[in-house]
Short mmCIF file of C-alpha atoms and ligand atoms in Angstrom, two decimals:
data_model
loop_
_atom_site.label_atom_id
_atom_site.label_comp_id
_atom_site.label_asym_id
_atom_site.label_seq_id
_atom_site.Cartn_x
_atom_site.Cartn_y
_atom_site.Cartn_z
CA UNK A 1 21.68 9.76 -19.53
CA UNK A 2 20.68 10.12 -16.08
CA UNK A 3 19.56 6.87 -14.59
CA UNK A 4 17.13 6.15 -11.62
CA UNK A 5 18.67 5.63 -8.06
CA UNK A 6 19.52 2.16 -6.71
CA UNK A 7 16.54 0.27 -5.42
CA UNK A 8 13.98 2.74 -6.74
CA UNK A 9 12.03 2.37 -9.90
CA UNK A 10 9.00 3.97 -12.03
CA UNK A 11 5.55 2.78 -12.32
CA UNK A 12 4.85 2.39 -15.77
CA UNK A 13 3.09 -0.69 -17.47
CA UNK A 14 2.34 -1.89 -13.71
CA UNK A 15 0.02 1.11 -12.76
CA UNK A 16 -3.14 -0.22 -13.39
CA UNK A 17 -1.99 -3.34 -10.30
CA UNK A 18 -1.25 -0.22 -8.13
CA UNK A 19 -4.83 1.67 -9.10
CA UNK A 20 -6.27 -1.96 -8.15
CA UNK A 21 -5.08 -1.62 -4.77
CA UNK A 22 -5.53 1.16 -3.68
CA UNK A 23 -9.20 1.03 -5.19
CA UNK A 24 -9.34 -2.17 -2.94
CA UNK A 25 -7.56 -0.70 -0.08
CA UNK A 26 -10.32 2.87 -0.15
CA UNK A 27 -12.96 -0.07 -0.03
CA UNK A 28 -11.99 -2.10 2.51
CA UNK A 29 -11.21 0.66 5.07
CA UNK A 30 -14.48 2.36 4.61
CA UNK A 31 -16.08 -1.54 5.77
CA UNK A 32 -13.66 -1.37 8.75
CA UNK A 33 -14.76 2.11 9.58
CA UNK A 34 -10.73 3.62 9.58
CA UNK A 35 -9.92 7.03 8.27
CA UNK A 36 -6.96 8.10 5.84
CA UNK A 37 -4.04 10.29 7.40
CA UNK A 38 -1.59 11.60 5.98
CA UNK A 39 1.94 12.90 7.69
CA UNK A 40 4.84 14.14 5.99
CA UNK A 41 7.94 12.30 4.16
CA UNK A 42 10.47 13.20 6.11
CA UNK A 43 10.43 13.87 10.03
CA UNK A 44 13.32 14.76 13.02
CA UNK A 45 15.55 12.20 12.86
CA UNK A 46 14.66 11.82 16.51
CA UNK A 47 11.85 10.52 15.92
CA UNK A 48 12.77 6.97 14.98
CA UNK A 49 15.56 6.89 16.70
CA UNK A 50 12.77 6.94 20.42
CA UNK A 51 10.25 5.08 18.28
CA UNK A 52 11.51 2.03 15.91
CA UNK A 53 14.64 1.97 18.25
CA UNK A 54 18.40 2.56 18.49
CA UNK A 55 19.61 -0.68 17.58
CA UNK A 56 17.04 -2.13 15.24
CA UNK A 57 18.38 -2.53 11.68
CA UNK A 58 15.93 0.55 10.18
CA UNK A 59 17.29 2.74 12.52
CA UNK A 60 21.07 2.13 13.06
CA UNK A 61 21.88 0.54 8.98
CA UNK A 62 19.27 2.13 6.98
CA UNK A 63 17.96 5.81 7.55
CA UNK A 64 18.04 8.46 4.89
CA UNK A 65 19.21 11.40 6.69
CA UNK A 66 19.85 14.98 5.48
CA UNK A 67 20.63 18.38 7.09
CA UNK A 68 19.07 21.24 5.93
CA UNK A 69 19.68 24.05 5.02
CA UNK A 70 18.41 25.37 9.07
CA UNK A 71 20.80 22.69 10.01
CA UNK A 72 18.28 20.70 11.29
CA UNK A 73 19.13 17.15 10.93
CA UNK A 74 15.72 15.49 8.78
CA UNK A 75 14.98 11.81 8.45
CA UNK A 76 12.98 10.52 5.11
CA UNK A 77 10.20 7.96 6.71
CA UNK A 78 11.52 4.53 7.28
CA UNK A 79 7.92 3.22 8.33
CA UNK A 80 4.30 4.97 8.81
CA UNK A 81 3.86 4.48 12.52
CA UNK A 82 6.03 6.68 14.37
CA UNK A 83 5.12 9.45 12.07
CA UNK A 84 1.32 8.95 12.63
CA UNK A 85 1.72 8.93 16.50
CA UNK A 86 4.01 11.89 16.51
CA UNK A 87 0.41 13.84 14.48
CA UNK A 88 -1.36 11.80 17.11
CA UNK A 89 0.16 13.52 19.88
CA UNK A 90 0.98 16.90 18.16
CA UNK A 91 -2.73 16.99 16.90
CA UNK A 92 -4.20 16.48 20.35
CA UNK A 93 -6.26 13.76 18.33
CA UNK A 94 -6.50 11.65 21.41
CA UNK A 95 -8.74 14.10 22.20
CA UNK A 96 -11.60 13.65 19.81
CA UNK A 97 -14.54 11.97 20.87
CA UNK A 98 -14.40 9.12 18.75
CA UNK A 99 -12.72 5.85 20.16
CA UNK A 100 -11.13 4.03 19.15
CA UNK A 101 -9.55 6.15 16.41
CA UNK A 102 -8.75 4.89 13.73
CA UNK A 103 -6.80 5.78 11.33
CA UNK A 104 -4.77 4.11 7.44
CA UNK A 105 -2.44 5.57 5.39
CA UNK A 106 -0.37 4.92 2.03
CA UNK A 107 2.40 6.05 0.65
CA UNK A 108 6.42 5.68 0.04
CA UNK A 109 9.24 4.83 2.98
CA UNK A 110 12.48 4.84 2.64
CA UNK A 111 14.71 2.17 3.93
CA UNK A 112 18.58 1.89 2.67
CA UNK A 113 18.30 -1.65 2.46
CA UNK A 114 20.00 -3.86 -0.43
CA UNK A 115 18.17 -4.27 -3.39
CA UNK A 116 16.54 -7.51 -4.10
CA UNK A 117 13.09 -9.14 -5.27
CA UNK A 118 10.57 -7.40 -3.54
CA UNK A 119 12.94 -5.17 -1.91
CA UNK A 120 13.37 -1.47 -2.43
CA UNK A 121 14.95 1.57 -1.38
CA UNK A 122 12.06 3.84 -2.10
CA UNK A 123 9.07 1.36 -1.46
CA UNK A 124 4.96 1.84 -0.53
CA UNK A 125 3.28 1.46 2.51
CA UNK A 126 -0.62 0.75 3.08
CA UNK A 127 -0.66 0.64 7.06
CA UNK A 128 -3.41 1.16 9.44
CA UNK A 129 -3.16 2.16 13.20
CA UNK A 130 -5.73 2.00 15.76
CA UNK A 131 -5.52 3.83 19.00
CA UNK A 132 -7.31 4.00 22.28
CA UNK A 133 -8.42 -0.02 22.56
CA UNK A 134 -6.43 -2.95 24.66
CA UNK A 135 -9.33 -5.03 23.61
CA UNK A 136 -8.24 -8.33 22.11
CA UNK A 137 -11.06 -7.74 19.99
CA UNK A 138 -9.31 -5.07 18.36
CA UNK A 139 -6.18 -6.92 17.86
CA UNK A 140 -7.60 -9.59 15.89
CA UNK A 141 -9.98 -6.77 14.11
CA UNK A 142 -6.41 -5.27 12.51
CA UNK A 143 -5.73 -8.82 11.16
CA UNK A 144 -9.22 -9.25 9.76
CA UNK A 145 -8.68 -5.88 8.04
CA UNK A 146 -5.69 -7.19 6.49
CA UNK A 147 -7.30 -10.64 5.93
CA UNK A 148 -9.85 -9.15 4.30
CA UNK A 149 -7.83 -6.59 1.85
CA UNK A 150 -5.89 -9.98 0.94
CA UNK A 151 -9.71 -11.52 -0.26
CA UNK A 152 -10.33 -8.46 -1.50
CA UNK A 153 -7.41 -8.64 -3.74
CA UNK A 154 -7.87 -12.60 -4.75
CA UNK A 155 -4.97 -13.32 -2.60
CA UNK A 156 -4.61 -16.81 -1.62
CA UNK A 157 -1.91 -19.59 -0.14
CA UNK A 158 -1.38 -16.70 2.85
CA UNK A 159 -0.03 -17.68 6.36
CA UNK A 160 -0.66 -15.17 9.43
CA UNK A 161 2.12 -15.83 11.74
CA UNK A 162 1.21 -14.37 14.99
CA UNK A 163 2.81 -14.27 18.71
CA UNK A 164 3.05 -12.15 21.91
CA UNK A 165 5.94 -10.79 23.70
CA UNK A 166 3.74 -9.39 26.01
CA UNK A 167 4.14 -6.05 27.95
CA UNK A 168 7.02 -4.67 29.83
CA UNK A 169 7.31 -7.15 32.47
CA UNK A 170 6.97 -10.39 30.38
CA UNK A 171 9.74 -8.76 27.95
CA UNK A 172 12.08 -8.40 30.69
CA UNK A 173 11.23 -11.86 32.05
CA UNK A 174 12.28 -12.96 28.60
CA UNK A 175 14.98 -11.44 27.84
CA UNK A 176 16.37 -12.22 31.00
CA UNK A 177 16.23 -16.01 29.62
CA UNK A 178 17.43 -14.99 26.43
CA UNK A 179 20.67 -13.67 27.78
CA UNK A 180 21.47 -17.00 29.69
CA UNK A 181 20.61 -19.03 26.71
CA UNK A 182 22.80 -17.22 24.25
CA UNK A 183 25.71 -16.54 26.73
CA UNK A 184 27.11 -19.96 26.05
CA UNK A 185 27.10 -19.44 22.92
CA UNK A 186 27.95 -15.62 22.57
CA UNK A 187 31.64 -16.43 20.73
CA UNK A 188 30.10 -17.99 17.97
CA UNK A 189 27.36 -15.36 16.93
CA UNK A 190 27.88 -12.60 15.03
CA UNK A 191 28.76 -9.27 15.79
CA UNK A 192 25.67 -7.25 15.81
CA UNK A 193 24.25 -9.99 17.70
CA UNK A 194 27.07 -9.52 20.71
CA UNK A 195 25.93 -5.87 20.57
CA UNK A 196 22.41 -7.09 20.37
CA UNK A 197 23.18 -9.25 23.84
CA UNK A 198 24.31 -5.90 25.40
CA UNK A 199 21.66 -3.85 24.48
CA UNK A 200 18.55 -5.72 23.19
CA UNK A 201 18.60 -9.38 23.04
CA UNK A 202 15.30 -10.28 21.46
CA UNK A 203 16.77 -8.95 18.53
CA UNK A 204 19.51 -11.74 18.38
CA UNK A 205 15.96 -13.66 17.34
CA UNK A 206 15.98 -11.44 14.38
CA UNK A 207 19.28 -11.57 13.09
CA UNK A 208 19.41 -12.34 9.36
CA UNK A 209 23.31 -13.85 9.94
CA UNK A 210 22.50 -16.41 13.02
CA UNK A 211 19.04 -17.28 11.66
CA UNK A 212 20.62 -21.08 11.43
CA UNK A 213 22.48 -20.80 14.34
CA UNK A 214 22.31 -24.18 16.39
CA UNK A 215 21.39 -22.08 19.15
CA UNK A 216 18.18 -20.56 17.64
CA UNK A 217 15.75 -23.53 17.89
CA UNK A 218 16.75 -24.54 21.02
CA UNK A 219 16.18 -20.70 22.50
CA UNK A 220 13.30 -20.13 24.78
CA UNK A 221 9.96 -19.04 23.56
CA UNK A 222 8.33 -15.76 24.39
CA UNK A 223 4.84 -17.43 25.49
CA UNK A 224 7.11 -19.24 28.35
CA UNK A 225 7.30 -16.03 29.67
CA UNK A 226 4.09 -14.32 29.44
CA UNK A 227 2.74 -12.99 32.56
CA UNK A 228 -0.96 -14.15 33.46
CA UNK A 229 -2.74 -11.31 31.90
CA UNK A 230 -0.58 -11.18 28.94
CA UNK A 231 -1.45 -14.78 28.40
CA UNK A 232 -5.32 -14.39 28.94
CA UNK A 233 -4.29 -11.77 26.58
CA UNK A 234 -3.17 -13.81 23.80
CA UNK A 235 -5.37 -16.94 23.85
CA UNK A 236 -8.57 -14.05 24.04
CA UNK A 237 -6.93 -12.98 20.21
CA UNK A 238 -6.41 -16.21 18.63
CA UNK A 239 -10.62 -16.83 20.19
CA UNK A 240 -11.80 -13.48 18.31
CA UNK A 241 -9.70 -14.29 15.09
CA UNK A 242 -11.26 -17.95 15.46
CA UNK A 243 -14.57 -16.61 15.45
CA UNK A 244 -13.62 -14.33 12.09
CA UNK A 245 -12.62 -17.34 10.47
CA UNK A 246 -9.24 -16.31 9.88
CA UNK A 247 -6.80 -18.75 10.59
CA UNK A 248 -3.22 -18.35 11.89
CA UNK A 249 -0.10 -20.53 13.42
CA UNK A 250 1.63 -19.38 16.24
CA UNK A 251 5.34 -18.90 15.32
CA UNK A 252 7.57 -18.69 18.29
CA UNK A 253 10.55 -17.10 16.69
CA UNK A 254 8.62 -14.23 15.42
CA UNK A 255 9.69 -10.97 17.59
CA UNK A 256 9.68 -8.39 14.26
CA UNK A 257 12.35 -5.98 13.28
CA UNK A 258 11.21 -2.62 15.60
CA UNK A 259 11.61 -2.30 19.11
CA UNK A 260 7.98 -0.71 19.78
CA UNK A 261 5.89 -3.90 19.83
CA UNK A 262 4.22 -4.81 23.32
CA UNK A 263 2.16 -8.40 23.16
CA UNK A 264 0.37 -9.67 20.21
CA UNK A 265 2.98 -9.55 16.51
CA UNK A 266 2.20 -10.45 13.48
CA UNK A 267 3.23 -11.36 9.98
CA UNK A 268 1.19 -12.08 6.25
CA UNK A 269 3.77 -14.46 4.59
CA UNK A 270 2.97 -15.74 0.76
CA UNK A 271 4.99 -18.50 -0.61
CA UNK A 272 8.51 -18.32 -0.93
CA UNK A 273 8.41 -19.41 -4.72
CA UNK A 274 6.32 -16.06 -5.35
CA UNK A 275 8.83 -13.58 -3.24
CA UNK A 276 11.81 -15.39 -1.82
CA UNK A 277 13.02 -14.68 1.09
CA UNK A 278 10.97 -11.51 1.05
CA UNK A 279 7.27 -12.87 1.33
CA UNK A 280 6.36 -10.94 4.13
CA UNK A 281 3.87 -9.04 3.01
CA UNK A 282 2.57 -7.74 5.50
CA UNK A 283 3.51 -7.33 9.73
CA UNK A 284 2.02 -5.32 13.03
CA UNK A 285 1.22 -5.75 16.24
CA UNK A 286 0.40 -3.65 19.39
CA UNK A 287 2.82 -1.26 20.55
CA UNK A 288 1.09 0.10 23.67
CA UNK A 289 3.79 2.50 25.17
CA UNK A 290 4.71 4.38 22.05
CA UNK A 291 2.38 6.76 22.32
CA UNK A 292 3.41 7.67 25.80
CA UNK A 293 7.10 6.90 24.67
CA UNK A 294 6.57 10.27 22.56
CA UNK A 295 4.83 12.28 24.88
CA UNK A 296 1.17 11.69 24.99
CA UNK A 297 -1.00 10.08 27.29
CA UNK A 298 -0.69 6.89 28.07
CA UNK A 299 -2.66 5.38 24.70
CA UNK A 300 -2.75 1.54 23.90
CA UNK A 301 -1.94 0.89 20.03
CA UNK A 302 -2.34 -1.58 17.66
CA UNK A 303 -1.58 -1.38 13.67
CA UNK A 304 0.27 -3.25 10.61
CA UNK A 305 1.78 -2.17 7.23
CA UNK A 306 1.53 -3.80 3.82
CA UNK A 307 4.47 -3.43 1.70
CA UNK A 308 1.99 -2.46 -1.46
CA UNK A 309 5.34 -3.90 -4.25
CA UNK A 310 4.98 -7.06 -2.81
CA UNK A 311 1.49 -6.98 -3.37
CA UNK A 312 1.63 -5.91 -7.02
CA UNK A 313 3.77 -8.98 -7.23
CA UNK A 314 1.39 -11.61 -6.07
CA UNK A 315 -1.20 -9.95 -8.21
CA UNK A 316 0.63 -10.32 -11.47
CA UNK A 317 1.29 -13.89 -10.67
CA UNK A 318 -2.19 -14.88 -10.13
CA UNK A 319 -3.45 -12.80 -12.84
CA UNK A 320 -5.56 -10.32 -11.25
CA UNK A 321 -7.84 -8.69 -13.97
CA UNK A 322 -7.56 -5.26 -14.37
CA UNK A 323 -10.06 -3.15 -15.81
CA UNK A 324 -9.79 -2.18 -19.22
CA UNK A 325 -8.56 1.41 -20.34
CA UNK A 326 -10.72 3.11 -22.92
CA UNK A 327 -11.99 6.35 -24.35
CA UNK A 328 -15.52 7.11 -24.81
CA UNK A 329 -14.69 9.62 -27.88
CA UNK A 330 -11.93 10.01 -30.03
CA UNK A 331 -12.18 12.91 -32.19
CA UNK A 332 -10.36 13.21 -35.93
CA UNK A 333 -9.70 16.26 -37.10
CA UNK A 334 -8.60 17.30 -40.70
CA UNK A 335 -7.99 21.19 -41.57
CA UNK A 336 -6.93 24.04 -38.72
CA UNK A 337 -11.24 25.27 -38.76
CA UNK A 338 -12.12 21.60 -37.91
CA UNK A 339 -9.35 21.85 -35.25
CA UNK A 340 -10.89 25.12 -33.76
CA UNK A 341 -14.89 23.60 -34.08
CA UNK A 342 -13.29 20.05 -32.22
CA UNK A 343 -11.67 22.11 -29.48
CA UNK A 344 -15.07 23.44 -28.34
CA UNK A 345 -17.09 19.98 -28.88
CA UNK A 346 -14.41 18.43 -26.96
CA UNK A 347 -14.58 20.69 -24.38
CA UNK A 348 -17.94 20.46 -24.00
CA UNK A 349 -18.38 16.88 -23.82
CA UNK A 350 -15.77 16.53 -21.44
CA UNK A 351 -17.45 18.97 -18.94
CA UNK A 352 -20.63 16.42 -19.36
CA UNK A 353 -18.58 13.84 -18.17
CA UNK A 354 -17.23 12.30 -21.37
CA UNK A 355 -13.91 10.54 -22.03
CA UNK A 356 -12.49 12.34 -25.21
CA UNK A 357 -9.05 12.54 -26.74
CA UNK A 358 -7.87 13.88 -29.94
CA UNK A 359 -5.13 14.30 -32.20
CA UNK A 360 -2.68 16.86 -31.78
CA UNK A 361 0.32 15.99 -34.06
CA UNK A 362 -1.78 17.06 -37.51
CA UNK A 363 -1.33 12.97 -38.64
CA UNK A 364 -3.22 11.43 -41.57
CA UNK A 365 -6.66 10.25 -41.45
CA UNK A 366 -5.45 6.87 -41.25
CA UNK A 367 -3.00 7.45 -38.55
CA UNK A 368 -5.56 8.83 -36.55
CA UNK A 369 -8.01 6.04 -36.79
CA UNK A 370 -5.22 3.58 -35.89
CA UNK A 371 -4.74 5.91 -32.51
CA UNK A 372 -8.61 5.67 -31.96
CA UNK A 373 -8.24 1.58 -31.81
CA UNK A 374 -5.04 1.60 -29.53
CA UNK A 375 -6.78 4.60 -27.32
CA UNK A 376 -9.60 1.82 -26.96
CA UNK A 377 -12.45 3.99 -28.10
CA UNK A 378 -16.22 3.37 -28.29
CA UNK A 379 -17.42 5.91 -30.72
CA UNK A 380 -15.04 8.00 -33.32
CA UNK A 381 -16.28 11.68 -34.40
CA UNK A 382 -14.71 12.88 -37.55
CA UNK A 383 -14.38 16.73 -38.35
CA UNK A 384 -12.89 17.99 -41.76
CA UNK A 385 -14.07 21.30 -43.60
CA UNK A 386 -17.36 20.07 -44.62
CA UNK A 387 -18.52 19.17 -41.40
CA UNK A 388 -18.12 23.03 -40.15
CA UNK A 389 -19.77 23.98 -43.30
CA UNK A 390 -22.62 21.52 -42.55
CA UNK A 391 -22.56 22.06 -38.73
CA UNK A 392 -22.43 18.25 -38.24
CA UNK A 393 -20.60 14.96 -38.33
CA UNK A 394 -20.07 11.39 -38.99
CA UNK A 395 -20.26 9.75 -35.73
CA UNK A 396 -18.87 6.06 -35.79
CA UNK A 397 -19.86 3.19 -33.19
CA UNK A 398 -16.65 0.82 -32.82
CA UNK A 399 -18.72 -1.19 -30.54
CA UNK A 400 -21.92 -1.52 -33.11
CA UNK A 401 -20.44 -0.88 -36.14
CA UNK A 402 -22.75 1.95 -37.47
CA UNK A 403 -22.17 5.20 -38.39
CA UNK A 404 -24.61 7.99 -38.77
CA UNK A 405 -24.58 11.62 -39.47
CA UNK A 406 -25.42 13.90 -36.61
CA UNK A 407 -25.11 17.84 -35.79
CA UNK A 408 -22.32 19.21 -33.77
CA UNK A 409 -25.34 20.28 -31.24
CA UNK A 410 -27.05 16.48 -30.89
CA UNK A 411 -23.47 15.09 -30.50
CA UNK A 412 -23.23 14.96 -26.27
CA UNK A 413 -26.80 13.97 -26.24
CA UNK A 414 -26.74 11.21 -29.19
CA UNK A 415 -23.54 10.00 -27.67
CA UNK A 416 -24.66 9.57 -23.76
CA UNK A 417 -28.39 7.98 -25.14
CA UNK A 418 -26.15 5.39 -27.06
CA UNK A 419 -23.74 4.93 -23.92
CA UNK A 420 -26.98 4.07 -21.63
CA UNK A 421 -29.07 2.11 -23.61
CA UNK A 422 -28.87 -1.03 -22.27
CA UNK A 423 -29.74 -3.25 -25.97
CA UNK A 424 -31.15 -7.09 -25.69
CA UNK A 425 -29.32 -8.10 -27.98
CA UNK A 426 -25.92 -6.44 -26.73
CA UNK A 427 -24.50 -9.45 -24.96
CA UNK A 428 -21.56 -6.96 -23.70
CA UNK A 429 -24.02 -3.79 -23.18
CA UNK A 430 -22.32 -2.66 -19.81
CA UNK A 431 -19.26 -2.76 -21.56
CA UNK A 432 -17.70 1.28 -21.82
CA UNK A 433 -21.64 1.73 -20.74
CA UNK A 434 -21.41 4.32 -18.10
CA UNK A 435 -20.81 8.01 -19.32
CA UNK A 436 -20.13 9.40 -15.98
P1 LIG B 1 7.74 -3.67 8.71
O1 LIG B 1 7.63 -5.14 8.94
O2 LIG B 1 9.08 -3.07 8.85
O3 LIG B 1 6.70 -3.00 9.68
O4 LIG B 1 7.20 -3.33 7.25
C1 LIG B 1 5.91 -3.74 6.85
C2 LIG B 1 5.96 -4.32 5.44
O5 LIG B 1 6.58 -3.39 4.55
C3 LIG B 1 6.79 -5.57 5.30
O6 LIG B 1 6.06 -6.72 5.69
C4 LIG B 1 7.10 -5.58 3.82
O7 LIG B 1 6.02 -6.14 3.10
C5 LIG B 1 7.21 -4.10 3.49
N1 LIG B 1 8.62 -3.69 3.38
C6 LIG B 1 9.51 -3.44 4.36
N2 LIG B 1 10.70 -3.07 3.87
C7 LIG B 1 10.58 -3.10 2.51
C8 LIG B 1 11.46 -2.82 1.42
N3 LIG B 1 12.72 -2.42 1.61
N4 LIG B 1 10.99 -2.96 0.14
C9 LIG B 1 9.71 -3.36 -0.07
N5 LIG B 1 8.84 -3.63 0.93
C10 LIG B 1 9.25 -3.51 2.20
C11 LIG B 1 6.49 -1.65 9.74
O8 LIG B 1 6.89 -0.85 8.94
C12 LIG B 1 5.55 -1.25 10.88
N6 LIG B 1 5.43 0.21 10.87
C13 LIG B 1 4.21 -1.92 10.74
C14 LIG B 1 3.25 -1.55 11.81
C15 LIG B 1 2.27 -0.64 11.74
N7 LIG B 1 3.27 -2.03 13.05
C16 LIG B 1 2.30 -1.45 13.74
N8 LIG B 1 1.70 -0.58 12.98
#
């Protein structure tokens, strides 16, 4: 048999947490005013090499990449962002005369990462990117938006770990006193993070090895370094996210994985016992050169991703309810002419908006009423060779328990009437109530 790849997997008995989400996520954007975009799956492997970065772990460890059959060399998404600015820029939709824009997206990335709890090699992304504001305002608005999906999804115990590494001058100011904090120590570290000193030492901060490294505490912070406006910058974000009510700690360490980011980061952590090591669900920031970077106009940015499995998993373990499946119809059907009559009240109820099913497997009669209970549904319509003599039915209400004869041309009306009559006495009437 031929087995699924490493680190991917199907979505089975966990759909309905998925459907929940993205329900949620459709909601939730429409309050914050962003628009859905969608870019493609795989891009020029170019792309993320000028965006994410060279030397970041996605990039240089991880990357899918394929030539085709043009010889072009392809890269499958890692992340959302660099995609959506490349459309950004190749779309001219700086141009429109909305601003900011604003724009979410969801779908799957592709990192070649090892397998774990809550990490995947095929995973889903909800992100959202806003371009065209250097507001603070809009910084903290991306966290509210992802504050607020986390409500929205009953989500609690979450920290927001946020921090600034400010623009290009404060970076270079830092990493300046990076490199003379870690050159002491540069022996001792491990080897991506001698390359890292070389090429890019804030990501020494990242390194999954070092993490305990007696060096890390002691290594300076990036708000030390912050130029005046960058700081104003900052301490203006944490004020707007105060006055959302959202509250966050300021984690020092946190620099993120991608080389993009300009001033505020940010990270959603849930508790380890729920994900491990992997409970971030969630991290952005502003990454105000990218756009430029890849050949726009000069465009401040601001954005974050969800990873959507990690997600599921915090909904499972606080029992999110999901919504019930069920049927509104399920027709039996004895003899080939009851068949033929079913296939045309079927079809006709299902045009008028009804949820029907049916057997087609020619089981018994009692076969086909136990498929009726585990298809969940409200009212059962049987059809055997009387009934197209007669030109009607027995109609069954699982919900009432009655049953009453009715003509094949009274069924869609009989059945809707019953499906929106609210009763007094029902104390579940909204329950498979709507017909639409
Ligand atoms: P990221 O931190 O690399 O940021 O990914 C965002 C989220 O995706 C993570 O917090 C995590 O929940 C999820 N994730 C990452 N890798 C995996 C994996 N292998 N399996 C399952 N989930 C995973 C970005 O991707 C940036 N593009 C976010 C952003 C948008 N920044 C600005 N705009």
């Amino acid at each position: 048999m031929i087995r699924r790849m490493k680190g991917t997997y199907d979505i089975t008995d966990d759909i309905g947490y998925y459907k929940a989400i993205e329900k949620q996520i459709e909601r939730v954007s429409k309050l914050f005013n962003f628009k859905e975009i969608r870019t493609p799956h795989f891009e020029a492997r170019e792309l993320f090499h000028r965006s994410v970065g060279e030397d970041t772990d996605i990039v240089s460890k991880e990357t899918y990449d394929f030539e085709d059959r043009g010889g072009r060399i392809n890269t499958l998404r890692p992340e959302g962002t660099a995609g959506i600015v490349r459309a950004f820029n190749e779309n001219k939709l700086y141009a429109s005369n909305i601003s900011p824009q604003k724009y979410y997206y969801y779908g799957s990335m592709f990192r070649y990462e090892r397998p774990q709890k809550g990490r995947f090699r095929e995973f889903r992304q909800f992100g959202a990117e806003s371009f065209g504001s250097n507001h603070p305002s809009m910084d903290a608005e991306i966290i509210a938006y992802a504050a607020t999906l986390l409500k929205a999804l009953k989500i609690k115990d979450i920290t927001v770990h946020l921090n600034s590494l400010g623009d290009k001058t404060s970076k270079a100011n830092f990493e300046k006193a990076l490199k003379a904090h870690f050159q002491p120590h540069l022996d001792s570290l491990c080897k991506d993070c001698k390359n890292r000193y070389e090429e890019n030492p804030l990501r020494i901060l990242d390194c999954k090895v070092d993490k305990n490294h007696e060096s890390m505490q002691s290594a300076p912070k990036t708000v030390d370094y912050l130029t005046d406006a960058d700081k104003a910058h900052f301490e203006s974000v944490q004020a707007y996210l105060k006055s959302a009510n959202i509250d966050v700690v300021v984690d020092h360490n946190l620099v993120r994985g991608l080389d993009y980011y300009t001033h505020t980061v940010f990270e959603i952590k849930v508790s380890e016992d729920l994900l491990g090591s992997q409970n971030a669900i969630c991290g952005g920031g502003r990454y105000n050169n990218l756009v430029e970077t890849l050949d726009g106009p000069p465009t401040p940015a601001v954005g974050f991703a969800f990873g959507v499995e990690r997600l599921v998993v915090a909904l499972k373990e606080n029992d999110y309810p999901l919504s019930e499946d069920y049927l509104h119809v399920y027709v039996l059907v004895m003899g080939e002419q009851a068949r033929l009559n079913a296939a045309w009240l079927i079809q006709r109820m299902r045009m008028g908006g009804l949820m029907v099913d049916t057997d087609y497997t020619e089981r018994s009669m009692k076969a086909q009423f136990k498929q009726s209970a585990n298809h969940n549904a409200r009212f059962v319509a049987i059809i055997g060779d009387k009934e197209v003599e007669e030109g009607a039915l027995n109609l069954k209400d699982q919900q009432l328990n009655t049953e009453e004869r009715v003509s094949f041309n009274d069924l869609y009306v009989t059945i809707v009437d019953k499906l929106t009559q609210k009763r007094s006495d029902c104390q579940d009437c909204d329950y498979k109530g709507e017909s639409q």
